[in-house]
Amino acid sequence: MKIAFFSSKPYDELFFRKENEKYNFELNFFDTNLSYHVVNALEDEIAICVFVNDIVDRNVIKILAKKGVKIIALRCAGFNNVDLEAAKEYGIKVCRVPAYSPEAVAEHTLAMLLTLNRKTHKAYNRVREQNFSLNGLLGFNIHKKTVGVIGTGKIGKAFIDLMKGFDCKILAYDLYPDEDLENSGVNYVGLDTLFKESDIISLHCPLTPENKYLINKTTIAIMKDGVTIINTSRGGLINTIDAIEALKEHKIGYLGIDVYEQEEKLFFQDLSAEIIQDDTIQRLMSFPNVLVTAHQAFFTQEALEQISEITLRSISDITTKGKTEEIVML
Ligand code: NAI
């Protein structure tokens, strides 16, 4: 049985080939993103395996069905890039990796926060040039700060655990508050209160049509002056143009993003010799108080092992038993 991987990188091949020793699927790795044109090249694959920036829309799904593909396996948690209705209509099962080391993403969120706050990225460059001055490196204590966490699922929870280590006051917002977290001293509040009272805001909810541009000029306006915002969730949660305006007005004090609305044209590629056409990300990267990482929050040894393990097991379960625990529900 053949599986075609799209947007594949050397590390995907490494981890999946190792895990496949248990299954013996025929694995074909393509470094191109999945698209309407590429999908025509498929032959007799039973499954395709895609990542965050592969667009699996109705047009693509229609051809997948014609080619006999039965499974779309996302090697990530989010599935906003797949047209689930179309997949259902064409009888294609969709599975994902709902949880692979939430700690990996939570720890990267903290790394972004500490880098922005203590400016270690700037200090690293400075001392290499024998500039041992501290001017411009002033940070603030995270200890006892109020941290607003939007989305208290697996990653949000892991991040809250880390922030409790700094003795922070945690405000949380989720459509479905978690009783254990409430009992542990986390205060669930309305979004307005969270925006008004938080020194640091971290996004850990999925992107849905309802929460697109959750962070926009209206919500930023009610935040504290100098607020720190970290987004390791999905780019579309922040209206980037509004965030740029707020950075220019010193309303946002620090912004850390591991995800970006238009990231599919940029991330996971080496564009160091190219002329970047996206002026918005260029403007964003020009701010001294903005840190951009290219969707690397998940990128740990442990997470890649779990991703390959769960993905191949799901494909195997669907082909042998017709179902898997990791199926995406409609
Ligand atoms: P999860 O499903 O465990 O938790 C998501 C939580 O968000 C749930 O408690 C849910 O009730 C809540 N939620 C849903 N809609 C909401 C809304 N409109 N407002 C507030 N809360 C809402 O998901 P998990 O594993 O914690 O992942 C969270 C997100 O992190 C994913 O959706 C994905 O976008 C992102 N992610 C990013 C990665 C990276 O490398 N940067 C890697 C993995 C996930």
mmCIF file of C-alpha atoms and ligand atoms in Angstrom:
data_model
loop_
_atom_site.group_PDB
_atom_site.id
_atom_site.type_symbol
_atom_site.label_atom_id
_atom_site.label_comp_id
_atom_site.label_asym_id
_atom_site.label_seq_id
_atom_site.Cartn_x
_atom_site.Cartn_y
_atom_site.Cartn_z
ATOM 1 C CA MET A 1 0.000 0.000 0.000
ATOM 2 C CA LYS A 2 1.367 3.361 -1.049
ATOM 3 C CA ILE A 3 1.335 6.605 0.914
ATOM 4 C CA ALA A 4 2.314 9.925 -0.704
ATOM 5 C CA PHE A 5 3.774 12.584 1.584
ATOM 6 C CA PHE A 6 3.499 16.253 0.599
ATOM 7 C CA SER A 7 5.553 19.230 1.831
ATOM 8 C CA SER A 8 8.044 16.638 2.986
ATOM 9 C CA LYS A 9 11.361 17.602 4.585
ATOM 10 C CA PRO A 10 14.412 15.429 5.270
ATOM 11 C CA TYR A 11 13.425 15.070 8.932
ATOM 12 C CA ASP A 12 9.928 13.787 7.951
ATOM 13 C CA GLU A 13 11.499 11.111 5.788
ATOM 14 C CA LEU A 14 13.938 10.146 8.553
ATOM 15 C CA PHE A 15 11.303 9.662 11.256
ATOM 16 C CA PHE A 16 8.622 8.102 9.017
ATOM 17 C CA ARG A 17 11.006 5.614 7.384
ATOM 18 C CA LYS A 18 12.143 4.460 10.816
ATOM 19 C CA GLU A 19 8.569 4.034 12.076
ATOM 20 C CA ASN A 20 7.548 2.310 8.829
ATOM 21 C CA GLU A 21 9.832 -0.617 9.646
ATOM 22 C CA LYS A 22 6.794 -1.863 11.629
ATOM 23 C CA TYR A 23 4.365 -1.554 8.698
ATOM 24 C CA ASN A 24 6.175 -1.820 5.361
ATOM 25 C CA PHE A 25 3.986 0.670 3.527
ATOM 26 C CA GLU A 26 5.490 2.046 0.316
ATOM 27 C CA LEU A 27 6.322 5.639 1.212
ATOM 28 C CA ASN A 28 6.790 8.321 -1.451
ATOM 29 C CA PHE A 29 8.054 11.692 -0.279
ATOM 30 C CA PHE A 30 7.401 14.873 -2.285
ATOM 31 C CA ASP A 31 8.840 18.191 -1.165
ATOM 32 C CA THR A 32 6.166 20.155 -3.053
ATOM 33 C CA ASN A 33 3.012 21.412 -1.363
ATOM 34 C CA LEU A 34 -0.153 19.582 -2.272
ATOM 35 C CA SER A 35 -2.027 21.455 -4.986
ATOM 36 C CA TYR A 36 -4.611 20.936 -7.653
ATOM 37 C CA HIS A 37 -1.828 20.338 -10.247
ATOM 38 C CA VAL A 38 0.349 18.030 -8.152
ATOM 39 C CA VAL A 39 -2.513 15.798 -7.120
ATOM 40 C CA ASN A 40 -2.950 14.706 -10.726
ATOM 41 C CA ALA A 41 0.424 12.941 -10.526
ATOM 42 C CA LEU A 42 -0.821 10.452 -7.922
ATOM 43 C CA GLU A 43 -1.131 6.865 -9.131
ATOM 44 C CA ASP A 44 -2.420 4.167 -6.812
ATOM 45 C CA GLU A 45 -1.871 5.681 -3.378
ATOM 46 C CA ILE A 46 -4.284 4.600 -0.666
ATOM 47 C CA ALA A 47 -3.407 7.587 1.506
ATOM 48 C CA ILE A 48 -1.854 11.005 1.320
ATOM 49 C CA CYS A 49 -0.066 12.560 4.254
ATOM 50 C CA VAL A 50 -0.145 16.351 4.472
ATOM 51 C CA PHE A 51 1.054 19.133 6.761
ATOM 52 C CA VAL A 52 -0.251 22.496 7.958
ATOM 53 C CA ASN A 53 0.145 24.447 4.729
ATOM 54 C CA ASP A 54 -1.120 21.882 2.244
ATOM 55 C CA ILE A 55 -4.474 23.125 1.043
ATOM 56 C CA VAL A 56 -6.840 20.186 0.753
ATOM 57 C CA ASP A 57 -9.877 21.925 -0.704
ATOM 58 C CA ARG A 58 -12.882 20.559 -2.580
ATOM 59 C CA ASN A 59 -11.105 20.644 -5.969
ATOM 60 C CA VAL A 60 -8.177 18.633 -4.634
ATOM 61 C CA ILE A 61 -10.474 16.193 -2.791
ATOM 62 C CA LYS A 62 -12.497 15.581 -5.957
ATOM 63 C CA ILE A 63 -9.350 14.441 -7.778
ATOM 64 C CA LEU A 64 -8.110 12.442 -4.778
ATOM 65 C CA ALA A 65 -11.385 10.516 -4.838
ATOM 66 C CA LYS A 66 -11.075 9.917 -8.585
ATOM 67 C CA LYS A 67 -7.540 8.589 -8.019
ATOM 68 C CA GLY A 68 -8.804 6.128 -5.399
ATOM 69 C CA VAL A 69 -7.262 7.798 -2.337
ATOM 70 C CA LYS A 70 -9.151 6.689 0.774
ATOM 71 C CA ILE A 71 -7.335 8.514 3.575
ATOM 72 C CA ILE A 72 -6.083 12.047 4.179
ATOM 73 C CA ALA A 73 -3.668 11.824 7.097
ATOM 74 C CA LEU A 74 -2.655 15.142 8.641
ATOM 75 C CA ARG A 75 0.705 14.912 10.393
ATOM 76 C CA CYS A 76 -0.337 17.844 12.607
ATOM 77 C CA ALA A 77 -3.110 18.714 15.060
ATOM 78 C CA GLY A 78 -4.965 21.522 13.251
ATOM 79 C CA PHE A 79 -7.210 20.608 10.311
ATOM 80 C CA ASN A 80 -8.477 24.015 9.192
ATOM 81 C CA ASN A 81 -6.769 23.435 5.808
ATOM 82 C CA VAL A 82 -8.975 20.447 4.907
ATOM 83 C CA ASP A 83 -12.528 20.718 3.532
ATOM 84 C CA LEU A 84 -14.078 18.107 5.833
ATOM 85 C CA GLU A 85 -17.538 18.322 4.249
ATOM 86 C CA ALA A 86 -16.075 17.560 0.824
ATOM 87 C CA ALA A 87 -14.008 14.679 2.240
ATOM 88 C CA LYS A 88 -17.148 13.183 3.787
ATOM 89 C CA GLU A 89 -19.078 13.633 0.580
ATOM 90 C CA TYR A 90 -16.379 11.792 -1.408
ATOM 91 C CA GLY A 91 -15.971 9.025 1.194
ATOM 92 C CA ILE A 92 -12.414 9.933 2.187
ATOM 93 C CA LYS A 93 -11.475 9.501 5.850
ATOM 94 C CA VAL A 94 -9.469 12.246 7.516
ATOM 95 C CA CYS A 95 -7.214 11.579 10.465
ATOM 96 C CA ARG A 96 -4.804 13.801 12.353
ATOM 97 C CA VAL A 97 -2.398 13.725 15.250
ATOM 98 C CA PRO A 98 -4.481 15.387 17.969
ATOM 99 C CA ALA A 99 -1.746 15.366 20.578
ATOM 100 C CA TYR A 100 1.967 15.040 20.100
ATOM 101 C CA SER A 101 3.934 16.446 22.893
ATOM 102 C CA PRO A 102 1.839 19.499 23.824
ATOM 103 C CA GLU A 103 4.841 20.276 26.050
ATOM 104 C CA ALA A 104 6.932 20.919 22.928
ATOM 105 C CA VAL A 105 4.622 23.773 21.846
ATOM 106 C CA ALA A 106 4.203 25.071 25.402
ATOM 107 C CA GLU A 107 7.975 25.136 25.947
ATOM 108 C CA HIS A 108 8.527 27.008 22.670
ATOM 109 C CA THR A 109 5.880 29.536 23.735
ATOM 110 C CA LEU A 110 7.860 30.103 26.923
ATOM 111 C CA ALA A 111 11.111 30.291 24.938
ATOM 112 C CA MET A 112 9.594 33.056 22.777
ATOM 113 C CA LEU A 113 8.393 34.924 25.843
ATOM 114 C CA LEU A 114 11.777 34.751 27.568
ATOM 115 C CA THR A 115 13.662 35.674 24.401
ATOM 116 C CA LEU A 116 11.488 38.730 23.786
ATOM 117 C CA ASN A 117 11.536 39.778 27.381
ATOM 118 C CA ARG A 118 15.237 39.232 28.233
ATOM 119 C CA LYS A 119 16.478 39.886 24.654
ATOM 120 C CA THR A 120 18.877 36.960 24.694
ATOM 121 C CA HIS A 121 18.862 36.894 20.868
ATOM 122 C CA LYS A 122 20.279 40.422 20.835
ATOM 123 C CA ALA A 123 22.720 39.735 23.676
ATOM 124 C CA TYR A 124 24.067 36.729 21.767
ATOM 125 C CA ASN A 125 24.962 38.887 18.765
ATOM 126 C CA ARG A 126 26.282 41.754 20.869
ATOM 127 C CA VAL A 127 28.837 39.835 22.886
ATOM 128 C CA ARG A 128 30.111 38.112 19.750
ATOM 129 C CA GLU A 129 31.022 41.605 18.542
ATOM 130 C CA GLN A 130 32.613 42.411 21.906
ATOM 131 C CA ASN A 131 29.803 44.787 22.776
ATOM 132 C CA PHE A 132 29.301 44.112 26.466
ATOM 133 C CA SER A 133 26.993 47.073 27.113
ATOM 134 C CA LEU A 134 23.565 46.475 28.656
ATOM 135 C CA ASN A 135 21.837 49.516 27.157
ATOM 136 C CA GLY A 136 18.661 48.435 25.405
ATOM 137 C CA LEU A 137 18.558 44.977 27.008
ATOM 138 C CA LEU A 138 16.292 45.887 29.931
ATOM 139 C CA GLY A 139 13.662 43.215 30.527
ATOM 140 C CA PHE A 140 10.898 42.641 33.077
ATOM 141 C CA ASN A 141 10.228 39.887 35.611
ATOM 142 C CA ILE A 142 7.657 37.324 34.557
ATOM 143 C CA HIS A 143 7.268 36.437 38.232
ATOM 144 C CA LYS A 144 3.745 37.343 39.500
ATOM 145 C CA LYS A 145 2.610 38.790 36.157
ATOM 146 C CA THR A 146 -0.963 38.188 34.951
ATOM 147 C CA VAL A 147 -1.011 35.763 32.045
ATOM 148 C CA GLY A 148 -4.113 35.388 29.866
ATOM 149 C CA VAL A 149 -4.387 32.007 28.158
ATOM 150 C CA ILE A 150 -6.948 31.664 25.357
ATOM 151 C CA GLY A 151 -7.707 27.993 24.770
ATOM 152 C CA THR A 152 -7.029 25.646 27.666
ATOM 153 C CA GLY A 153 -6.758 22.349 25.842
ATOM 154 C CA LYS A 154 -3.648 20.204 25.866
ATOM 155 C CA ILE A 155 -1.152 22.937 24.916
ATOM 156 C CA GLY A 156 -2.845 25.714 26.907
ATOM 157 C CA LYS A 157 -2.770 23.488 29.984
ATOM 158 C CA ALA A 158 0.906 22.598 29.523
ATOM 159 C CA PHE A 159 1.692 26.318 29.137
ATOM 160 C CA ILE A 160 -0.291 27.174 32.286
ATOM 161 C CA ASP A 161 1.758 24.588 34.204
ATOM 162 C CA LEU A 162 4.948 26.315 33.077
ATOM 163 C CA MET A 163 3.660 29.772 33.984
ATOM 164 C CA LYS A 164 2.611 28.581 37.443
ATOM 165 C CA GLY A 165 6.316 27.934 37.991
ATOM 166 C CA PHE A 166 6.796 31.704 37.678
ATOM 167 C CA ASP A 167 4.047 32.272 40.269
ATOM 168 C CA CYS A 168 1.921 34.025 37.664
ATOM 169 C CA LYS A 169 -1.757 34.827 38.058
ATOM 170 C CA ILE A 170 -3.537 32.876 35.323
ATOM 171 C CA LEU A 171 -6.661 34.179 33.579
ATOM 172 C CA ALA A 172 -8.154 31.773 31.080
ATOM 173 C CA TYR A 173 -10.786 31.779 28.384
ATOM 174 C CA ASP A 174 -12.178 28.682 26.694
ATOM 175 C CA LEU A 175 -15.548 27.733 25.254
ATOM 176 C CA TYR A 176 -15.428 24.719 27.600
ATOM 177 C CA PRO A 177 -13.700 25.614 30.897
ATOM 178 C CA ASP A 178 -11.690 22.809 32.474
ATOM 179 C CA GLU A 179 -12.830 21.898 35.970
ATOM 180 C CA ASP A 180 -9.425 20.590 37.090
ATOM 181 C CA LEU A 181 -7.791 23.848 36.058
ATOM 182 C CA GLU A 182 -10.462 25.859 37.883
ATOM 183 C CA ASN A 183 -9.864 23.792 41.020
ATOM 184 C CA SER A 184 -6.134 24.434 40.688
ATOM 185 C CA GLY A 185 -6.611 28.203 40.923
ATOM 186 C CA VAL A 186 -6.976 29.213 37.278
ATOM 187 C CA ASN A 187 -9.629 31.933 36.870
ATOM 188 C CA TYR A 188 -11.863 31.546 33.827
ATOM 189 C CA VAL A 189 -13.029 35.005 32.767
ATOM 190 C CA GLY A 190 -14.743 36.607 29.785
ATOM 191 C CA LEU A 191 -12.524 37.608 26.868
ATOM 192 C CA ASP A 192 -12.898 41.328 27.649
ATOM 193 C CA THR A 193 -11.610 40.836 31.199
ATOM 194 C CA LEU A 194 -8.739 38.692 29.952
ATOM 195 C CA PHE A 195 -7.766 41.345 27.407
ATOM 196 C CA LYS A 196 -8.050 44.177 29.964
ATOM 197 C CA GLU A 197 -6.129 42.564 32.811
ATOM 198 C CA SER A 198 -3.384 40.456 31.231
ATOM 199 C CA ASP A 199 0.248 41.544 31.000
ATOM 200 C CA ILE A 200 0.961 38.582 28.736
ATOM 201 C CA ILE A 201 -1.560 36.963 26.369
ATOM 202 C CA SER A 202 -0.908 33.575 24.807
ATOM 203 C CA LEU A 203 -3.107 31.985 22.136
ATOM 204 C CA HIS A 204 -3.751 28.235 22.280
ATOM 205 C CA CYS A 205 -7.137 27.792 20.600
ATOM 206 C CA PRO A 206 -7.721 26.446 17.101
ATOM 207 C CA LEU A 207 -8.541 28.809 14.228
ATOM 208 C CA THR A 208 -12.241 28.675 13.387
ATOM 209 C CA PRO A 209 -14.453 30.958 11.246
ATOM 210 C CA GLU A 210 -15.793 32.428 14.527
ATOM 211 C CA ASN A 211 -12.436 33.424 16.016
ATOM 212 C CA LYS A 212 -10.597 34.618 12.894
ATOM 213 C CA TYR A 213 -8.839 37.901 13.783
ATOM 214 C CA LEU A 214 -9.610 37.455 17.489
ATOM 215 C CA ILE A 215 -6.746 39.884 18.020
ATOM 216 C CA ASN A 216 -7.732 42.994 16.064
ATOM 217 C CA LYS A 217 -7.748 46.758 16.534
ATOM 218 C CA THR A 218 -10.863 46.672 18.753
ATOM 219 C CA THR A 219 -9.586 43.941 21.071
ATOM 220 C CA ILE A 220 -6.049 45.375 21.134
ATOM 221 C CA ALA A 221 -7.494 48.749 22.171
ATOM 222 C CA ILE A 222 -8.793 47.315 25.454
ATOM 223 C CA MET A 223 -5.504 45.596 26.323
ATOM 224 C CA LYS A 224 -2.919 47.013 28.728
ATOM 225 C CA ASP A 225 -0.393 49.400 27.213
ATOM 226 C CA GLY A 226 2.779 47.467 26.475
ATOM 227 C CA VAL A 227 1.007 44.082 26.456
ATOM 228 C CA THR A 228 2.987 41.019 25.334
ATOM 229 C CA ILE A 229 1.201 38.755 22.844
ATOM 230 C CA ILE A 230 2.451 35.303 21.865
ATOM 231 C CA ASN A 231 0.804 33.247 19.134
ATOM 232 C CA THR A 232 1.940 29.671 18.612
ATOM 233 C CA SER A 233 -1.510 28.577 17.462
ATOM 234 C CA ARG A 234 -2.610 29.733 13.998
ATOM 235 C CA GLY A 235 -1.740 32.921 12.108
ATOM 236 C CA GLY A 236 -5.337 33.861 11.284
ATOM 237 C CA LEU A 237 -6.076 34.486 14.969
ATOM 238 C CA ILE A 238 -4.271 37.828 14.657
ATOM 239 C CA ASN A 239 -5.095 40.608 12.214
ATOM 240 C CA THR A 240 -1.477 41.323 11.294
ATOM 241 C CA ILE A 241 -2.138 44.780 9.842
ATOM 242 C CA ASP A 242 -3.854 45.841 13.102
ATOM 243 C CA ALA A 243 -0.974 44.356 15.114
ATOM 244 C CA ILE A 244 1.541 46.383 13.071
ATOM 245 C CA GLU A 245 -0.411 49.598 13.764
ATOM 246 C CA ALA A 246 -0.486 48.753 17.491
ATOM 247 C CA LEU A 247 3.277 48.076 17.474
ATOM 248 C CA LYS A 248 3.886 51.458 15.800
ATOM 249 C CA GLU A 249 1.797 53.134 18.509
ATOM 250 C CA HIS A 250 3.723 51.262 21.281
ATOM 251 C CA LYS A 251 0.420 49.689 22.367
ATOM 252 C CA ILE A 252 1.794 46.182 21.895
ATOM 253 C CA GLY A 253 5.049 45.979 23.851
ATOM 254 C CA TYR A 254 6.220 42.614 22.514
ATOM 255 C CA LEU A 255 4.878 40.273 19.876
ATOM 256 C CA GLY A 256 6.037 36.693 19.390
ATOM 257 C CA ILE A 257 4.593 34.686 16.531
ATOM 258 C CA ASP A 258 5.395 31.152 15.478
ATOM 259 C CA VAL A 259 2.542 31.245 12.962
ATOM 260 C CA TYR A 260 1.555 33.813 10.351
ATOM 261 C CA GLU A 261 -1.537 34.282 8.200
ATOM 262 C CA GLN A 262 0.334 34.026 4.900
ATOM 263 C CA GLU A 263 2.893 31.528 6.127
ATOM 264 C CA GLU A 264 2.293 28.956 3.386
ATOM 265 C CA LYS A 265 4.223 31.143 0.926
ATOM 266 C CA LEU A 266 7.200 31.474 3.284
ATOM 267 C CA PHE A 267 7.612 29.009 6.086
ATOM 268 C CA PHE A 268 9.493 25.711 5.884
ATOM 269 C CA GLN A 269 11.615 27.011 2.976
ATOM 270 C CA ASP A 270 15.049 28.602 2.680
ATOM 271 C CA LEU A 271 14.304 31.929 0.981
ATOM 272 C CA SER A 272 17.547 33.614 2.059
ATOM 273 C CA ALA A 273 18.530 34.385 -1.547
ATOM 274 C CA GLU A 274 15.043 35.487 -2.649
ATOM 275 C CA ILE A 275 13.280 38.830 -2.753
ATOM 276 C CA ILE A 276 10.387 38.474 -0.325
ATOM 277 C CA GLN A 277 7.214 39.891 -1.880
ATOM 278 C CA ASP A 278 5.232 39.896 1.361
ATOM 279 C CA ASP A 279 5.641 43.448 2.703
ATOM 280 C CA THR A 280 3.592 42.696 5.814
ATOM 281 C CA ILE A 281 5.972 40.095 7.227
ATOM 282 C CA GLN A 282 8.939 42.292 6.267
ATOM 283 C CA ARG A 283 7.439 45.199 8.233
ATOM 284 C CA LEU A 284 6.719 42.886 11.132
ATOM 285 C CA MET A 285 10.281 41.576 11.197
ATOM 286 C CA SER A 286 11.644 45.126 11.173
ATOM 287 C CA PHE A 287 10.389 45.792 14.727
ATOM 288 C CA PRO A 288 12.986 45.242 17.448
ATOM 289 C CA ASN A 289 10.274 43.931 19.784
ATOM 290 C CA VAL A 290 8.867 41.294 17.429
ATOM 291 C CA LEU A 291 10.115 37.729 17.303
ATOM 292 C CA VAL A 292 9.079 35.509 14.410
ATOM 293 C CA THR A 293 9.830 31.799 14.302
ATOM 294 C CA ALA A 294 8.732 29.719 11.328
ATOM 295 C CA HIS A 295 6.201 27.286 12.811
ATOM 296 C CA GLN A 296 8.809 25.416 14.812
ATOM 297 C CA ALA A 297 7.009 25.127 18.147
ATOM 298 C CA PHE A 298 6.261 21.438 17.578
ATOM 299 C CA PHE A 299 9.769 20.660 16.372
ATOM 300 C CA THR A 300 11.323 18.344 18.935
ATOM 301 C CA GLN A 301 12.672 14.819 18.692
ATOM 302 C CA GLU A 302 9.877 13.528 20.940
ATOM 303 C CA ALA A 303 7.136 15.209 18.900
ATOM 304 C CA LEU A 304 8.437 13.891 15.557
ATOM 305 C CA GLU A 305 8.583 10.359 16.948
ATOM 306 C CA GLN A 306 4.989 10.631 18.138
ATOM 307 C CA ILE A 307 3.777 12.194 14.874
ATOM 308 C CA SER A 308 5.183 9.361 12.738
ATOM 309 C CA GLU A 309 3.980 6.717 15.195
ATOM 310 C CA ILE A 310 0.394 8.008 15.422
ATOM 311 C CA THR A 311 0.067 8.795 11.686
ATOM 312 C CA LEU A 312 1.152 5.357 10.469
ATOM 313 C CA ARG A 313 -0.847 3.593 13.162
ATOM 314 C CA SER A 314 -3.979 5.554 12.149
ATOM 315 C CA ILE A 315 -3.509 4.707 8.468
ATOM 316 C CA SER A 316 -2.970 1.067 9.370
ATOM 317 C CA ASP A 317 -6.063 1.006 11.645
ATOM 318 C CA ILE A 318 -8.257 2.628 8.995
ATOM 319 C CA THR A 319 -7.143 0.162 6.321
ATOM 320 C CA THR A 320 -7.496 -2.901 8.552
ATOM 321 C CA LYS A 321 -10.343 -1.994 10.953
ATOM 322 C CA GLY A 322 -12.019 0.853 9.045
ATOM 323 C CA LYS A 323 -11.520 3.294 11.904
ATOM 324 C CA THR A 324 -9.001 4.963 14.192
ATOM 325 C CA GLU A 325 -9.150 6.932 17.401
ATOM 326 C CA GLU A 326 -7.517 9.835 15.602
ATOM 327 C CA ILE A 327 -10.302 10.284 13.060
ATOM 328 C CA VAL A 328 -11.420 13.891 12.590
ATOM 329 C CA MET A 329 -15.124 14.128 13.434
ATOM 330 C CA LEU A 330 -17.453 16.228 11.355
HETATM 331 P P1 NAI B 1 -6.916 21.148 21.995
HETATM 332 O O1 NAI B 1 -8.003 20.702 21.077
HETATM 333 O O2 NAI B 1 -6.412 20.214 23.039
HETATM 334 O O3 NAI B 1 -7.345 22.500 22.733
HETATM 335 C C1 NAI B 1 -7.941 23.573 22.090
HETATM 336 C C2 NAI B 1 -8.797 24.291 23.104
HETATM 337 O O4 NAI B 1 -9.275 25.479 22.500
HETATM 338 C C3 NAI B 1 -10.014 23.481 23.561
HETATM 339 O O5 NAI B 1 -10.089 23.460 24.966
HETATM 340 C C4 NAI B 1 -11.195 24.223 22.944
HETATM 341 O O6 NAI B 1 -12.373 24.156 23.731
HETATM 342 C C5 NAI B 1 -10.644 25.627 22.880
HETATM 343 N N1 NAI B 1 -11.316 26.494 21.923
HETATM 344 C C6 NAI B 1 -11.857 26.183 20.733
HETATM 345 N N2 NAI B 1 -12.356 27.283 20.135
HETATM 346 C C7 NAI B 1 -12.114 28.305 20.985
HETATM 347 C C8 NAI B 1 -12.378 29.686 20.954
HETATM 348 N N3 NAI B 1 -13.021 30.239 19.920
HETATM 349 N N4 NAI B 1 -11.987 30.440 21.996
HETATM 350 C C9 NAI B 1 -11.328 29.875 23.052
HETATM 351 N N5 NAI B 1 -11.056 28.586 23.134
HETATM 352 C C10 NAI B 1 -11.438 27.803 22.126
HETATM 353 O O7 NAI B 1 -5.731 21.623 21.030
HETATM 354 P P2 NAI B 1 -4.191 21.765 21.387
HETATM 355 O O8 NAI B 1 -3.502 20.480 21.119
HETATM 356 O O9 NAI B 1 -4.039 22.409 22.703
HETATM 357 O O10 NAI B 1 -3.714 22.769 20.225
HETATM 358 C C11 NAI B 1 -4.152 24.123 20.191
HETATM 359 C C12 NAI B 1 -3.734 24.727 18.860
HETATM 360 O O11 NAI B 1 -2.311 24.813 18.796
HETATM 361 C C13 NAI B 1 -4.093 23.891 17.613
HETATM 362 O O12 NAI B 1 -5.421 24.149 17.204
HETATM 363 C C14 NAI B 1 -3.100 24.362 16.593
HETATM 364 O O13 NAI B 1 -3.667 25.441 15.886
HETATM 365 C C15 NAI B 1 -1.929 24.869 17.434
HETATM 366 N N6 NAI B 1 -0.711 24.075 17.257
HETATM 367 C C16 NAI B 1 0.448 24.713 16.861
HETATM 368 C C17 NAI B 1 1.633 24.019 16.706
HETATM 369 C C18 NAI B 1 2.909 24.710 16.329
HETATM 370 O O14 NAI B 1 3.903 24.028 16.024
HETATM 371 N N7 NAI B 1 2.965 26.027 16.337
HETATM 372 C C19 NAI B 1 1.674 22.560 16.911
HETATM 373 C C20 NAI B 1 0.421 21.990 17.391
HETATM 374 C C21 NAI B 1 -0.722 22.727 17.516
#
